[in-house]
Short mmCIF file of C-alpha atoms in Angstrom, two decimals:
data_model
loop_
_atom_site.label_atom_id
_atom_site.label_comp_id
_atom_site.label_asym_id
_atom_site.label_seq_id
_atom_site.Cartn_x
_atom_site.Cartn_y
_atom_site.Cartn_z
CA ILE A 1 125.88 -160.69 80.84
CA HIS A 2 124.06 -161.89 83.92
CA ARG A 3 124.05 -161.01 87.61
CA LEU A 4 126.26 -163.52 89.88
CA ASP A 5 124.07 -165.17 92.58
CA GLN A 6 125.02 -163.19 96.00
CA SER A 7 126.23 -166.48 97.21
CA VAL A 8 128.77 -167.05 94.68
CA VAL A 9 130.16 -163.41 95.07
CA ASN A 10 130.51 -163.91 98.64
CA ARG A 11 132.38 -167.28 98.15
CA ILE A 12 134.77 -165.74 95.79
CA ALA A 13 135.40 -162.77 98.03
CA ALA A 14 136.03 -165.12 100.65
CA GLY A 15 138.38 -167.06 98.87
CA GLU A 16 140.59 -163.76 98.32
CA VAL A 17 140.53 -162.83 101.91
CA ILE A 18 140.90 -166.06 103.57
CA GLN A 19 143.71 -167.40 101.27
CA ARG A 20 144.87 -170.14 103.71
CA PRO A 21 144.60 -171.38 107.39
CA VAL A 22 147.32 -168.54 108.55
CA SER A 23 145.14 -165.93 106.94
CA ALA A 24 142.29 -166.79 109.12
CA VAL A 25 144.45 -166.84 112.12
CA LYS A 26 145.89 -163.47 111.24
CA GLU A 27 142.34 -161.98 111.20
CA LEU A 28 140.99 -163.52 114.28
CA VAL A 29 144.17 -162.58 116.34
CA GLU A 30 143.88 -158.89 115.08
CA ASN A 31 140.31 -158.74 116.12
CA SER A 32 141.43 -160.11 119.49
CA LEU A 33 143.90 -157.33 119.68
CA ASP A 34 141.47 -154.73 118.66
CA ALA A 35 139.34 -155.92 121.69
CA HIS A 36 142.33 -154.93 123.90
CA SER A 37 142.84 -158.45 125.08
CA THR A 38 145.86 -159.34 127.31
CA SER A 39 146.00 -163.28 126.54
CA ILE A 40 145.60 -164.76 123.28
CA ASN A 41 145.41 -168.41 122.91
CA VAL A 42 145.60 -170.43 119.55
CA VAL A 43 144.78 -174.18 119.04
CA VAL A 44 145.13 -175.89 115.37
CA LYS A 45 144.37 -179.27 114.14
CA ASP A 46 145.51 -180.46 110.82
CA GLY A 47 147.49 -177.38 109.97
CA GLY A 48 144.36 -175.54 110.53
CA LEU A 49 141.95 -177.27 108.04
CA LYS A 50 140.32 -179.51 110.91
CA LEU A 51 140.15 -176.63 113.45
CA ILE A 52 141.36 -173.22 114.35
CA GLN A 53 140.53 -171.89 117.71
CA VAL A 54 141.34 -168.55 118.78
CA SER A 55 140.50 -167.53 122.53
CA ASP A 56 141.12 -164.13 124.22
CA ASP A 57 140.11 -162.08 127.24
CA GLY A 58 139.07 -159.06 125.44
CA HIS A 59 135.91 -156.98 125.95
CA GLY A 60 133.78 -159.38 124.12
CA ILE A 61 130.67 -159.12 121.78
CA ARG A 62 127.50 -157.70 122.83
CA TYR A 63 124.46 -160.13 122.66
CA GLU A 64 122.58 -157.44 120.23
CA ASP A 65 125.44 -157.57 117.71
CA LEU A 66 125.49 -161.19 117.33
CA PRO A 67 122.77 -161.32 114.57
CA ILE A 68 124.87 -159.47 112.21
CA LEU A 69 128.34 -160.32 113.66
CA CYS A 70 129.25 -162.45 110.40
CA GLU A 71 127.35 -160.31 107.90
CA ARG A 72 129.60 -158.82 105.09
CA HIS A 73 130.62 -155.34 105.63
CA THR A 74 129.37 -155.29 109.31
CA THR A 75 131.98 -153.37 111.62
CA SER A 76 132.31 -151.51 114.96
CA LYS A 77 135.56 -149.96 113.74
CA LEU A 78 134.29 -147.15 111.28
CA SER A 79 131.10 -145.43 110.13
CA GLU A 80 132.31 -143.22 107.24
CA PHE A 81 135.25 -143.52 104.47
CA GLU A 82 137.10 -140.80 105.95
CA ASP A 83 137.33 -142.59 109.15
CA LEU A 84 139.95 -144.76 107.28
CA GLN A 85 142.29 -141.63 107.37
CA SER A 86 142.66 -141.77 111.07
CA ILE A 87 141.87 -145.51 111.96
CA LYS A 88 143.80 -147.08 114.78
CA SER A 89 142.22 -150.63 114.75
CA MET A 90 143.68 -153.39 112.69
CA GLY A 91 140.22 -154.32 111.07
CA PHE A 92 137.91 -152.00 109.24
CA ARG A 93 136.29 -153.60 106.49
CA GLY A 94 134.15 -156.27 108.17
CA GLU A 95 134.90 -158.95 105.68
CA ALA A 96 136.98 -161.54 107.61
CA LEU A 97 134.44 -163.22 109.95
CA ALA A 98 131.72 -163.29 106.95
CA SER A 99 134.52 -164.88 104.73
CA MET A 100 135.22 -167.54 107.25
CA THR A 101 131.48 -168.65 107.42
CA TYR A 102 131.53 -169.08 103.63
CA VAL A 103 134.42 -171.39 103.30
CA GLY A 104 134.18 -173.04 107.12
CA HIS A 105 131.83 -173.86 110.08
CA VAL A 106 132.20 -170.84 112.54
CA THR A 107 130.98 -171.15 116.21
CA VAL A 108 131.35 -167.96 118.63
CA THR A 109 131.17 -168.05 122.32
CA THR A 110 131.42 -164.55 123.92
CA ILE A 111 130.66 -162.83 127.31
CA THR A 112 130.67 -159.21 127.84
CA ALA A 113 131.91 -157.58 131.30
CA GLY A 114 129.02 -157.55 133.93
CA GLN A 115 126.97 -160.23 132.27
CA LEU A 116 126.15 -163.49 134.28
CA HIS A 117 126.53 -165.95 131.36
CA GLY A 118 127.81 -165.80 127.91
CA TYR A 119 126.15 -166.90 124.59
CA ARG A 120 127.18 -169.46 122.08
CA VAL A 121 126.13 -169.29 118.36
CA SER A 122 126.96 -171.05 115.07
CA TYR A 123 127.16 -169.29 111.65
CA ARG A 124 126.86 -170.32 108.16
CA ASP A 125 126.99 -168.27 104.93
CA GLY A 126 127.02 -165.07 107.00
CA VAL A 127 123.87 -165.67 108.97
CA MET A 128 123.08 -167.34 112.39
CA GLU A 129 122.17 -171.15 112.05
CA HIS A 130 120.07 -170.59 115.52
CA GLU A 131 119.43 -168.10 118.10
CA PRO A 132 122.24 -167.58 120.23
CA LYS A 133 122.18 -170.06 123.43
CA ALA A 134 123.05 -169.05 126.89
CA CYS A 135 126.10 -170.81 128.17
CA ALA A 136 129.02 -170.70 130.90
CA ALA A 137 131.89 -168.68 129.55
CA VAL A 138 135.13 -166.97 130.80
CA LYS A 139 135.86 -163.34 130.04
CA GLY A 140 136.31 -162.50 126.30
CA THR A 141 135.68 -164.41 123.06
CA GLN A 142 136.27 -167.65 121.51
CA ILE A 143 136.09 -168.35 117.75
CA MET A 144 135.99 -171.81 116.34
CA ILE A 145 136.38 -172.73 112.56
CA GLU A 146 136.00 -176.05 111.66
CA ASN A 147 136.21 -177.88 108.28
CA LEU A 148 138.04 -174.79 106.78
CA PHE A 149 137.54 -174.78 102.73
CA TYR A 150 134.98 -177.93 102.88
CA ASN A 151 133.38 -176.49 99.89
CA MET A 152 136.50 -175.40 97.79
CA THR A 153 137.70 -178.61 96.71
CA ALA A 154 140.89 -177.39 94.77
CA ARG A 155 142.17 -175.09 97.55
CA ARG A 156 141.54 -177.86 100.07
CA LYS A 157 143.63 -180.48 97.91
CA THR A 158 146.43 -177.83 97.37
CA LEU A 159 146.72 -177.03 100.96
CA GLN A 160 146.46 -181.01 101.97
CA ASN A 161 149.26 -181.77 99.49
CA SER A 162 151.54 -178.87 100.41
CA ALA A 163 153.33 -178.82 103.88
CA ASP A 164 150.58 -178.03 106.31
CA ASP A 165 150.24 -174.26 107.59
CA TYR A 166 151.00 -175.15 111.44
CA PRO A 167 154.81 -173.55 111.11
CA LYS A 168 153.41 -170.30 109.25
CA ILE A 169 150.93 -169.89 111.94
CA VAL A 170 153.69 -170.24 114.59
CA ASP A 171 155.81 -167.84 112.61
CA LEU A 172 152.89 -165.32 112.44
CA LEU A 173 152.26 -165.58 116.16
CA SER A 174 155.64 -165.19 116.85
CA ARG A 175 155.89 -161.82 115.16
CA PHE A 176 153.01 -160.65 117.01
CA ALA A 177 154.59 -161.61 120.27
CA ILE A 178 157.68 -159.85 119.79
CA HIS A 179 155.76 -156.39 118.94
CA HIS A 180 152.90 -156.69 121.47
CA ILE A 181 154.97 -157.52 124.75
CA ASN A 182 151.82 -156.61 126.83
CA VAL A 183 149.90 -159.42 125.58
CA ASN A 184 150.66 -163.12 126.43
CA PHE A 185 150.44 -165.41 123.12
CA SER A 186 150.42 -169.08 123.18
CA CYS A 187 150.11 -171.46 120.01
CA ARG A 188 149.75 -175.35 120.15
CA LYS A 189 148.64 -178.11 118.16
CA HIS A 190 145.20 -179.55 119.16
CA GLY A 191 145.99 -182.46 122.01
CA ALA A 192 149.30 -181.20 122.52
CA ALA A 193 150.46 -180.49 126.16
CA ARG A 194 152.97 -177.69 125.59
CA ALA A 195 152.55 -174.47 123.64
CA ASP A 196 154.99 -173.74 120.89
CA VAL A 197 154.84 -170.23 121.44
CA HIS A 198 154.93 -168.63 124.94
CA THR A 199 156.14 -165.21 125.53
CA VAL A 200 157.06 -162.56 127.96
CA SER A 201 159.55 -159.66 127.29
CA ARG A 202 160.53 -158.35 123.73
CA LEU A 203 164.06 -160.12 123.82
CA ASP A 204 162.46 -163.25 125.55
CA ALA A 205 160.04 -163.34 122.77
CA ILE A 206 162.87 -163.08 120.06
CA ARG A 207 164.88 -165.63 122.14
CA SER A 208 162.13 -168.34 122.41
CA VAL A 209 160.92 -167.75 119.06
CA PHE A 210 163.93 -167.50 116.79
CA GLY A 211 166.49 -168.97 119.13
CA VAL A 212 169.37 -167.99 121.62
CA SER A 213 171.80 -167.34 118.67
CA VAL A 214 169.57 -164.56 117.38
CA ALA A 215 168.85 -162.91 120.67
CA ARG A 216 172.54 -163.12 121.68
CA ASN A 217 173.45 -161.07 118.50
CA LEU A 218 170.96 -158.26 118.46
CA MET A 219 171.60 -154.35 118.73
CA LYS A 220 168.97 -151.87 119.71
CA ILE A 221 168.08 -149.09 116.77
CA GLU A 222 166.29 -145.89 116.56
CA ALA A 223 165.53 -143.35 114.10
CA ALA A 224 163.00 -140.29 114.04
CA ASP A 225 161.96 -137.37 112.10
CA ASP A 226 159.51 -134.51 112.39
CA ASP A 227 160.32 -132.45 109.35
CA VAL A 228 156.58 -131.97 107.98
CA SER A 229 157.95 -131.11 104.47
CA SER A 230 159.44 -134.43 104.27
CA SER A 231 158.63 -137.02 106.64
CA VAL A 232 157.19 -137.71 110.22
CA PHE A 233 157.94 -140.77 111.92
CA GLU A 234 159.51 -142.75 115.10
CA MET A 235 161.17 -145.95 114.33
CA ASP A 236 162.79 -148.43 117.06
CA GLY A 237 163.63 -152.03 117.02
CA PHE A 238 166.50 -155.06 117.06
CA ILE A 239 168.69 -155.47 114.39
CA SER A 240 171.22 -158.42 113.97
CA ASN A 241 175.15 -157.54 114.30
CA SER A 242 178.15 -158.75 112.47
CA ASN A 243 178.20 -162.19 114.20
CA TYR A 244 174.85 -163.21 113.12
CA ILE A 245 174.91 -165.55 109.99
CA ALA A 246 171.73 -166.76 108.29
CA LYS A 247 170.58 -168.03 104.83
CA LYS A 248 167.48 -165.60 104.36
CA THR A 249 166.77 -162.35 105.67
CA THR A 250 163.84 -162.37 108.55
CA MET A 251 162.11 -159.03 109.00
CA VAL A 252 159.36 -158.37 111.33
CA LEU A 253 157.86 -155.17 110.60
CA PHE A 254 155.18 -153.17 112.28
CA ILE A 255 153.69 -150.02 111.10
CA ASN A 256 151.41 -148.30 113.54
CA ASP A 257 151.07 -151.70 115.40
CA ARG A 258 150.00 -153.34 112.29
CA LEU A 259 152.15 -156.30 111.13
CA VAL A 260 152.93 -155.59 107.46
CA GLU A 261 155.40 -156.30 104.77
CA CYS A 262 157.19 -153.45 102.81
CA THR A 263 159.61 -154.97 100.09
CA ALA A 264 161.38 -151.44 99.19
CA LEU A 265 162.41 -151.04 102.84
CA LYS A 266 163.53 -154.79 103.22
CA ARG A 267 165.63 -154.17 100.05
CA ALA A 268 167.13 -151.01 101.40
CA ILE A 269 168.23 -152.61 104.43
CA GLU A 270 169.62 -155.70 102.70
CA ILE A 271 171.70 -153.12 100.75
CA VAL A 272 173.29 -151.59 103.86
CA TYR A 273 173.96 -154.85 105.25
CA ALA A 274 175.61 -156.23 101.95
CA ALA A 275 177.64 -153.26 101.67
CA THR A 276 178.73 -153.01 105.54
CA LEU A 277 178.76 -156.51 106.60
CA PRO A 278 179.12 -158.92 103.53
CA LYS A 279 179.46 -161.91 105.53
CA ALA A 280 176.47 -161.15 107.65
CA SER A 281 174.10 -159.95 104.67
CA LYS A 282 171.05 -161.90 105.62
CA PRO A 283 169.96 -159.86 108.89
CA PHE A 284 167.24 -160.57 111.45
CA ILE A 285 165.26 -157.48 111.63
CA TYR A 286 162.50 -156.50 114.07
CA MET A 287 161.26 -152.89 113.59
CA SER A 288 158.28 -150.94 114.64
CA ILE A 289 157.55 -147.69 112.78
CA VAL A 290 154.78 -145.19 114.12
CA LEU A 291 153.44 -142.42 111.86
CA PRO A 292 150.39 -140.10 112.06
CA SER A 293 147.35 -142.31 111.02
CA GLU A 294 146.63 -139.81 108.07
CA HIS A 295 150.10 -140.45 106.67
CA VAL A 296 149.21 -144.29 106.11
CA ASP A 297 146.80 -145.77 103.60
CA VAL A 298 145.79 -149.19 105.01
CA ASN A 299 143.22 -149.91 102.24
CA ILE A 300 145.32 -151.10 99.43
CA HIS A 301 145.55 -154.95 100.07
CA PRO A 302 142.66 -157.31 100.05
CA THR A 303 144.40 -159.11 103.27
CA LYS A 304 146.00 -155.83 104.57
CA ARG A 305 149.30 -157.37 104.17
CA GLU A 306 150.54 -154.23 102.65
CA VAL A 307 150.14 -150.45 103.42
CA SER A 308 151.26 -147.27 101.51
CA LEU A 309 152.93 -144.34 103.20
CA LEU A 310 152.98 -140.83 102.67
CA ASN A 311 156.66 -139.64 101.83
CA GLN A 312 157.57 -143.46 101.90
CA GLU A 313 161.07 -142.69 99.81
CA ALA A 314 162.33 -140.14 102.27
CA ILE A 315 161.31 -142.43 105.49
CA ILE A 316 163.26 -145.56 103.94
CA GLU A 317 166.30 -143.10 103.26
CA LYS A 318 166.46 -142.02 106.80
CA ILE A 319 165.97 -145.56 108.18
CA GLN A 320 168.60 -146.78 105.59
CA SER A 321 171.01 -143.94 107.04
CA ALA A 322 170.38 -145.10 110.75
CA PHE A 323 170.96 -148.63 110.03
CA GLU A 324 174.15 -147.81 108.06
CA SER A 325 175.49 -145.72 111.04
CA LYS A 326 174.65 -148.22 113.55
CA LEU A 327 176.28 -151.03 111.57
CA ARG A 328 179.42 -148.93 110.71
CA ASN A 329 179.90 -147.94 114.42
CA SER A 330 179.22 -151.57 115.62
CA ASN A 331 181.83 -152.89 113.00
CA GLU A 332 184.41 -150.34 113.87
CA GLU A 333 184.08 -151.09 117.65
CA ARG A 334 184.51 -155.03 116.86
CA THR A 335 187.54 -154.40 114.61
CA GLY A 336 189.02 -151.94 116.74
CA SER A 337 190.16 -149.50 113.60
CA ARG A 338 188.16 -147.32 111.40
CA SER A 339 186.86 -148.99 108.19
CA GLN A 340 187.66 -147.92 104.80
CA LYS A 341 184.44 -149.05 103.32
CA VAL A 342 182.68 -146.54 101.05
CA PRO A 343 179.33 -145.28 102.62
CA VAL A 344 176.33 -146.83 100.67
CA HIS A 345 175.04 -143.69 99.10
CA LYS A 346 178.50 -143.61 97.42
CA ILE A 347 178.30 -146.99 95.95
CA VAL A 348 177.46 -145.49 92.68
CA ARG A 349 178.94 -145.44 89.38
CA THR A 350 180.58 -141.79 89.85
CA ASP A 351 180.30 -138.86 92.05
CA SER A 352 179.68 -135.49 90.74
CA GLN A 353 181.95 -133.66 93.31
CA ASP A 354 184.75 -136.05 91.99
CA PRO A 355 186.49 -134.64 88.73
CA ALA A 356 186.75 -138.19 87.56
CA GLY A 357 183.13 -138.14 87.40
CA ARG A 358 182.73 -135.01 85.30
CA LEU A 359 181.89 -134.55 81.67
CA HIS A 360 185.72 -133.50 80.77
CA ALA A 361 186.98 -137.10 81.83
CA TYR A 362 185.67 -138.61 78.91
CA LEU A 363 187.64 -136.25 76.50
CA GLN A 364 190.47 -137.94 74.92
CA VAL A 365 193.26 -135.27 75.42
CA LYS A 366 196.16 -135.37 72.84
CA PRO A 367 199.60 -134.90 74.08
CA GLN A 368 201.24 -131.56 73.18
CA SER A 369 203.41 -131.38 70.67
CA HIS A 370 205.47 -128.35 71.77
CA LEU A 371 205.28 -126.06 74.58
CA GLY A 372 204.18 -122.96 72.88
CA LYS A 373 200.56 -124.15 72.79
CA GLU A 374 200.25 -123.87 76.48
CA SER A 375 199.75 -119.99 76.46
CA ASP A 376 196.81 -120.37 73.74
CA LEU A 377 195.33 -123.11 75.95
CA THR A 378 195.33 -120.59 78.77
CA VAL A 379 193.71 -117.93 76.74
CA VAL A 380 190.83 -120.13 75.57
CA ARG A 381 190.08 -121.40 79.05
CA SER A 382 189.95 -117.74 80.23
CA SER A 383 187.51 -116.81 77.52
CA VAL A 384 185.38 -120.16 78.18
CA ARG A 385 185.22 -118.98 81.80
CA GLN A 386 184.14 -115.68 80.87
CA ARG A 387 181.36 -117.18 78.51
CA ARG A 388 180.30 -119.22 81.12
CA ASN A 389 179.90 -116.50 83.69
CA PRO A 390 178.09 -113.80 81.51
CA LYS A 391 177.90 -110.10 82.79
CA GLU A 392 174.24 -108.70 83.95
CA THR A 393 171.61 -109.61 81.56
CA ALA A 394 170.55 -106.89 79.01
CA ASP A 395 168.57 -104.16 80.50
CA LEU A 396 165.93 -104.49 77.56
CA THR A 397 162.39 -104.92 78.82
CA SER A 398 161.41 -107.55 76.43
CA ILE A 399 164.52 -109.69 77.35
CA GLN A 400 163.93 -108.92 81.24
CA GLU A 401 160.34 -110.21 80.63
CA LEU A 402 161.45 -113.61 79.03
CA VAL A 403 164.32 -114.18 81.66
CA SER A 404 161.72 -113.64 84.36
CA GLU A 405 159.54 -116.08 82.55
CA ILE A 406 162.09 -118.75 82.85
CA GLU A 407 162.95 -118.05 86.31
CA GLY A 408 159.18 -118.18 87.67
CA ASN A 409 158.64 -121.80 85.77
CA SER A 410 162.11 -123.15 86.95
CA HIS A 411 162.04 -126.16 89.32
CA SER A 412 164.54 -126.14 91.97
CA GLY A 413 164.70 -130.19 92.36
CA LEU A 414 165.58 -130.36 88.34
CA GLN A 415 167.94 -127.44 88.67
CA ASP A 416 169.95 -129.38 91.41
CA ILE A 417 169.83 -132.66 89.41
CA ILE A 418 171.26 -130.71 86.29
CA LYS A 419 173.57 -128.74 88.58
CA TYR A 420 175.33 -131.94 90.39
CA CYS A 421 174.65 -134.59 87.97
CA THR A 422 177.23 -136.84 86.58
CA TYR A 423 177.49 -137.54 82.91
CA ILE A 424 177.35 -141.79 82.41
CA GLY A 425 177.09 -142.01 78.54
CA MET A 426 174.56 -141.98 75.66
CA ALA A 427 171.93 -144.65 75.52
CA ASP A 428 171.20 -144.06 71.98
CA ASP A 429 170.90 -141.02 69.46
CA VAL A 430 168.59 -139.03 71.74
CA PHE A 431 168.81 -140.19 75.28
CA ALA A 432 171.72 -140.06 77.87
CA LEU A 433 172.11 -141.66 81.31
CA LEU A 434 172.89 -138.93 83.94
CA GLN A 435 173.21 -139.91 87.72
CA HIS A 436 172.50 -137.72 90.55
CA ASN A 437 173.10 -138.90 94.11
CA THR A 438 171.92 -142.84 93.93
CA HIS A 439 169.44 -142.27 91.18
CA LEU A 440 169.83 -142.79 87.47
CA TYR A 441 167.96 -140.60 84.95
CA LEU A 442 167.46 -141.08 81.23
CA VAL A 443 167.53 -137.61 79.49
CA ASN A 444 166.50 -136.41 76.28
CA VAL A 445 169.63 -134.39 75.39
CA VAL A 446 168.04 -132.91 72.17
CA ASN A 447 165.25 -131.12 74.18
CA LEU A 448 167.55 -130.26 77.15
CA SER A 449 170.20 -128.74 74.73
CA LYS A 450 167.38 -126.66 73.15
CA GLU A 451 166.36 -125.20 76.35
CA LEU A 452 169.61 -124.53 77.64
CA MET A 453 170.81 -122.74 74.54
CA TYR A 454 167.64 -120.83 74.48
CA GLN A 455 168.20 -119.72 78.22
CA GLN A 456 171.93 -119.09 77.59
CA VAL A 457 171.15 -116.81 74.84
CA LEU A 458 168.62 -114.78 76.76
CA CYS A 459 171.05 -114.55 79.64
CA ARG A 460 173.87 -113.35 77.60
CA PHE A 461 171.74 -111.16 75.23
CA ALA A 462 173.90 -107.85 74.27
CA HIS A 463 176.94 -109.65 76.19
CA PHE A 464 178.10 -112.04 73.91
CA ASN A 465 182.05 -112.49 73.62
CA ALA A 466 183.28 -111.70 70.19
CA ILE A 467 185.66 -113.82 68.53
CA GLN A 468 188.49 -111.98 66.76
CA ILE A 469 189.10 -113.34 63.29
CA SER A 470 192.76 -112.69 62.15
CA ASN A 471 191.54 -111.55 58.61
CA PRO A 472 188.02 -109.97 58.47
CA VAL A 473 185.68 -112.10 56.22
CA PRO A 474 183.78 -110.25 53.33
CA LEU A 475 180.10 -110.52 54.05
CA LYS A 476 179.25 -110.93 50.30
CA GLU A 477 181.39 -114.06 49.82
CA LEU A 478 179.77 -115.76 52.98
CA ILE A 479 176.34 -114.93 51.44
CA MET A 480 177.46 -116.16 48.08
CA LEU A 481 178.72 -119.59 49.68
CA ALA A 482 175.32 -119.97 51.41
CA LEU A 483 173.25 -119.38 48.28
CA LYS A 484 175.71 -122.00 46.30
CA GLU A 485 174.94 -124.41 49.16
CA GLU A 486 171.30 -124.18 48.53
CA ASP A 487 171.80 -124.43 44.91
CA LEU A 488 170.78 -128.03 43.65
CA ASP A 489 172.35 -127.72 40.44
CA GLN A 490 175.89 -126.88 41.15
CA GLN A 491 177.08 -126.83 37.55
CA CYS A 492 174.76 -124.11 36.28
CA ASP A 493 176.37 -120.67 36.02
CA GLU A 494 173.32 -119.00 34.76
CA ASN A 495 172.06 -117.87 38.23
CA ASP A 496 175.34 -116.48 39.38
CA ASP A 497 174.08 -112.79 38.39
CA LEU A 498 171.00 -113.28 40.45
CA LYS A 499 173.07 -114.55 43.36
CA GLU A 500 175.56 -111.54 43.07
CA LYS A 501 172.62 -109.05 43.41
CA ILE A 502 170.99 -111.06 46.13
CA ALA A 503 174.28 -111.10 48.03
CA GLU A 504 174.88 -107.48 47.43
CA MET A 505 171.33 -106.31 48.64
CA ASN A 506 171.77 -108.64 51.70
CA MET A 507 175.01 -106.83 52.59
CA GLU A 508 173.80 -103.44 52.41
CA LEU A 509 170.94 -104.52 54.75
CA LEU A 510 173.18 -105.99 57.35
CA LYS A 511 175.37 -103.02 57.08
CA GLN A 512 172.76 -100.79 57.73
CA LYS A 513 172.21 -102.75 60.95
CA SER A 514 175.50 -103.13 61.99
CA GLU A 515 174.95 -100.94 64.90
CA MET A 516 172.35 -103.25 66.25
CA LEU A 517 173.96 -106.36 65.46
CA ASN A 518 177.10 -105.52 67.31
CA GLU A 519 175.02 -104.26 70.35
CA TYR A 520 172.82 -107.31 70.55
CA PHE A 521 174.91 -110.15 69.32
CA SER A 522 178.45 -108.83 69.33
CA LEU A 523 178.68 -109.12 65.53
CA SER A 524 181.06 -106.25 64.18
CA ILE A 525 180.54 -105.15 60.68
CA ASP A 526 183.08 -102.46 59.11
CA LEU A 527 182.00 -99.84 56.25
CA ASP A 528 183.50 -102.29 53.71
CA GLY A 529 180.95 -104.99 54.68
CA ASN A 530 183.64 -107.12 56.30
#
């Protein structure tokens, strides 16, 4: 094992952060937003391989910061790891600019407020190629990357062979433009007179970027929750209605002003559309979600494309419900009558509140041969009901302690699942499939049954319901049957005398304990041992 040279390490890391030209544009635009810019202009040549130029009117970079500007892990956004929990800026690792200098030629021109002139400096492999030179400059910063991936032959060839990155860059800028309506974005090819992205208001942004047909068929949506125990968030945005038909879903998602992706949320929304508006099942969605910073982990992806949320499932569920009611209402207004469609949460195999989904629906009931059986059935049902609702637990201290132990260790969520679950079927000899709400559970029936029986016995101790046998059974005969059952050599009669004696002794013992057996287990034994 040997230690890699630092330049090799840096180039490997750079290839991960700057995966293609659009990655570099995203990092630079996010830096411009962090600098509180109100205007961001992007110019691209050869899909970004020849040139990417991002100019903004933000607060600029201080002269004294220029020497370490492009070193790895230098940042103005945080100083301690704990700062990540409350970070509001887009960037924080201090890797992006450094990465660009390892795979391209970077030139920075910047001026800060109150300065008479700006500075220009070029960078390579994380360091300045020369001292900053004084120059004329307009407010803000301009960063230029030339010859991207000049030293990564395979990457450059792949990108040159594929359709160039310009449409992806336009799409990225469009997404930023829809969300940041106070910032003027423009994006154009080098040498082109007119820009391909130019925005004013949010709906204007959507109209100019995605077309009139999208903007015309949008509805506003909002949802919020401030329940600390489940989820705290605010969401607003625009979503397409039933008239919008497309081949694929377009989702523009910002979480705390970060442009991110969330597959689980996208899938949940697609399910709602498929269920509510089957013909318009590929929607357009723009959504902005705001949560407390400490509820978002921004540090889970090398290019910060994804984030992790506290209580993500609960948030997705609430947003899904908001979408469902919005779409349902709009659909009803459009058709003029109430739709008979099933709500999304009920598009499940069965429903625990509906008898069709309960266990006894799986029993094959044989037709009654004659009416006399009906009364017997009523008796059996009432005795089953009694057994299911036992009287108070026994007042024995030992039993009370065991019951208290169970109650102390019980889990309300699991109790709820068991109480309202629906049986679907056996998966194999041990596991069964149960459904609760929209979740499917694999349950170890053997373990569950043992625990259930143990708890039932404790709860019914000293209150078992007796079964009346028409002819009392002699204990001695029962014990003899058991002894013979255990006997491997069925033909041998030599041991019969011994068995008789064992049966006699055990019968006497049980007769002596009959009072306790009756009180605790409802086993009644008479003086003759029946």
